[in-house]
mmCIF file of C-alpha atoms in Angstrom:
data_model
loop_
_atom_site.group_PDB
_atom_site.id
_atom_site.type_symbol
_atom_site.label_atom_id
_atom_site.label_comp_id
_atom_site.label_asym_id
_atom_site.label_seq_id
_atom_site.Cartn_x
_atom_site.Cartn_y
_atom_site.Cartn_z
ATOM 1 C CA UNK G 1 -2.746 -8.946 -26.667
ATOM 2 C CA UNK G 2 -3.683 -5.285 -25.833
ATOM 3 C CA UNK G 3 -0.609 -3.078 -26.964
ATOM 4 C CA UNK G 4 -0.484 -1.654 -23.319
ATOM 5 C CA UNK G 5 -0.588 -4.805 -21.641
ATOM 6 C CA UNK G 6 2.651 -5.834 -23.747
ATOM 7 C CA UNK G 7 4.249 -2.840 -23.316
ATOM 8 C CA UNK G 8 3.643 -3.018 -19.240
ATOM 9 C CA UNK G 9 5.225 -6.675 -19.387
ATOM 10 C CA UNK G 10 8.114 -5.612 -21.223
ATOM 11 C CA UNK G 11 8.622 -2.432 -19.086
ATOM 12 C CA UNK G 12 8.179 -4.774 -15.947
ATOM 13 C CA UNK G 13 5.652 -2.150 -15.143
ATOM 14 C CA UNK G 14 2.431 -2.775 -13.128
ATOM 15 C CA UNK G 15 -0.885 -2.075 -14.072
ATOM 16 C CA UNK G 16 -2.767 -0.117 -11.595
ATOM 17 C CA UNK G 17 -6.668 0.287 -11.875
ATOM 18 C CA UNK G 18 -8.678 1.266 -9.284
ATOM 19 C CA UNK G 19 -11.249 -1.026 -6.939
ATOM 20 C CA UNK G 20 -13.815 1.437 -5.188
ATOM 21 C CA UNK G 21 -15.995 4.051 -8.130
ATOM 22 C CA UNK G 22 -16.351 6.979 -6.205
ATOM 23 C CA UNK G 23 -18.838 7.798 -8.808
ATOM 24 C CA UNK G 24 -18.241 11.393 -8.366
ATOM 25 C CA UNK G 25 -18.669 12.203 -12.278
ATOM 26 C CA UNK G 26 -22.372 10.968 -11.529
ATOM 27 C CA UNK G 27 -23.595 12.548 -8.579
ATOM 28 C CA UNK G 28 -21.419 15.686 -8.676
ATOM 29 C CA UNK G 29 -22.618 15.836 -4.743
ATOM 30 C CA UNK G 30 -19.477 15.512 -1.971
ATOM 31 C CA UNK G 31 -22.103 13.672 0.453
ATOM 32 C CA UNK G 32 -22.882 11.021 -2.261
ATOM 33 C CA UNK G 33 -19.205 10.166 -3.036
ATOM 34 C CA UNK G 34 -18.784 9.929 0.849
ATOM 35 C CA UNK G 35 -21.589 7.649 0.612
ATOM 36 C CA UNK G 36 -20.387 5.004 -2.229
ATOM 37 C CA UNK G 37 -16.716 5.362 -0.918
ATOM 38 C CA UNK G 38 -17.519 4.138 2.435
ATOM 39 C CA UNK G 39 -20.446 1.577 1.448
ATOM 40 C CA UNK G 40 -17.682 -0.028 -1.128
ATOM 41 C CA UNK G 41 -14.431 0.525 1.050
ATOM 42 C CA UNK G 42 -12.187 -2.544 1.909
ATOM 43 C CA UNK G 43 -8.428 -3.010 3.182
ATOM 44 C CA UNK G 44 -6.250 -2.396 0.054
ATOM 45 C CA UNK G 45 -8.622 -0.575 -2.145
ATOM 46 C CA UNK G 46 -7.914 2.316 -4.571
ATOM 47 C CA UNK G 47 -10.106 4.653 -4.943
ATOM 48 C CA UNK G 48 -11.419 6.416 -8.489
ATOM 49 C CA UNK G 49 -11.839 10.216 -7.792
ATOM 50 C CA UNK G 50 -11.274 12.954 -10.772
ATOM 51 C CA UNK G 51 -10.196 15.997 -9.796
ATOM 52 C CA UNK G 52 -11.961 17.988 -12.057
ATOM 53 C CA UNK G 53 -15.304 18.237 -9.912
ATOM 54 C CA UNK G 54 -15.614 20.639 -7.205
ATOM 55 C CA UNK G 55 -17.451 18.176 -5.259
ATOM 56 C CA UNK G 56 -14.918 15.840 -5.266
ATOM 57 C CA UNK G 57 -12.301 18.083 -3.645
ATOM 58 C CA UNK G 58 -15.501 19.175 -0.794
ATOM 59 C CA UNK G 59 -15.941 15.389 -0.316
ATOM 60 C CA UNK G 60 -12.071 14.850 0.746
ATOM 61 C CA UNK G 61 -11.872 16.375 4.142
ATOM 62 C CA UNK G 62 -14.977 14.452 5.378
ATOM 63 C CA UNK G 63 -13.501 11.196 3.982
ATOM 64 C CA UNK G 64 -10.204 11.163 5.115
ATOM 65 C CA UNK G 65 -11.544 11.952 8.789
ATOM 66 C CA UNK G 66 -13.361 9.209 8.052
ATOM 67 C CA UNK G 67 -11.476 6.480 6.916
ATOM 68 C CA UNK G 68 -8.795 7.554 9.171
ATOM 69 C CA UNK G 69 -11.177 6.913 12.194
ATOM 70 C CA UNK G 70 -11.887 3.462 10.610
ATOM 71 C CA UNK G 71 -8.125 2.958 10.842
ATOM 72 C CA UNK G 72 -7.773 3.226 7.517
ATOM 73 C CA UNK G 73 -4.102 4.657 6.828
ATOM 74 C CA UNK G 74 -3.224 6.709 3.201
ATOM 75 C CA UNK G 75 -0.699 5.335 1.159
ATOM 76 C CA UNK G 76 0.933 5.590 -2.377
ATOM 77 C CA UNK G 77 0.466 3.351 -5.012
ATOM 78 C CA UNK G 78 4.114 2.008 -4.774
ATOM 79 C CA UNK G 79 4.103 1.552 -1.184
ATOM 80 C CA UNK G 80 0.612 -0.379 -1.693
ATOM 81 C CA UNK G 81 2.251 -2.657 -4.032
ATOM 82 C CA UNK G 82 5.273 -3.398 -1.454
ATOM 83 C CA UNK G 83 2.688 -4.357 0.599
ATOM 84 C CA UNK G 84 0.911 -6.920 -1.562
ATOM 85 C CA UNK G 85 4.279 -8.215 -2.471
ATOM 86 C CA UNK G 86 5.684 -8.636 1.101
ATOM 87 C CA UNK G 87 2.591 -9.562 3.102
ATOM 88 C CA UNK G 88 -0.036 -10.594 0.698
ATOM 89 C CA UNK G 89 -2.556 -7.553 1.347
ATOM 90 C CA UNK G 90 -5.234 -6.480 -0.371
ATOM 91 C CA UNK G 91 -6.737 -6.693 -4.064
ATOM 92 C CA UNK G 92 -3.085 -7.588 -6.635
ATOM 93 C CA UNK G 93 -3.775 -5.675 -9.595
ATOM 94 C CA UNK G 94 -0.834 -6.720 -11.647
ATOM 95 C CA UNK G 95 -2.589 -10.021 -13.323
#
């Protein structure tokens, strides 16, 4: 078994990957990662953005207008999880 994986189970600690690439550390370009988030975007996902890239920070406003109009609502990872746990929701990433 992975040493992380054992050490999450012991901890009684979730993994948490993400579900949607933003794919920002490939095109660099805020209207690309606008692009792949929304083509890829489903109720529950996470989405992989590094905030190193400029681009990534001018892609943010546009998407969160966005997503928000799509009725998307912004939550943290915890209260994501309470959600899966309570209602079912979404991708469960602790398997």
């Amino acid at each position: 078994m992975m040493r992380s994986k054992k050490v999450t189970q012991e901890q009684k600690t979730p993994i948490i990957l993400w579900s949607v690439d933003s794919l920002d550390w490939k095109s660099r370009n805020a209207q690309a990662v606008n692009k792949e988030v929304s083509k890829n975007i489903r109720p529950g996902s996470i989405v992989l953005m590094h905030d190193i890239h400029a681009s990534t920070a001018d892609a943010l406003p546009q998407m969160l207008k966005s997503l928000k109009k799509q009725g998307y609502q912004f939550v943290t990872v915890s209260q994501l999880l309470s959600l899966n746990e309570s209602k079912g929701n979404g991708p469960y990433y602790n398997q």
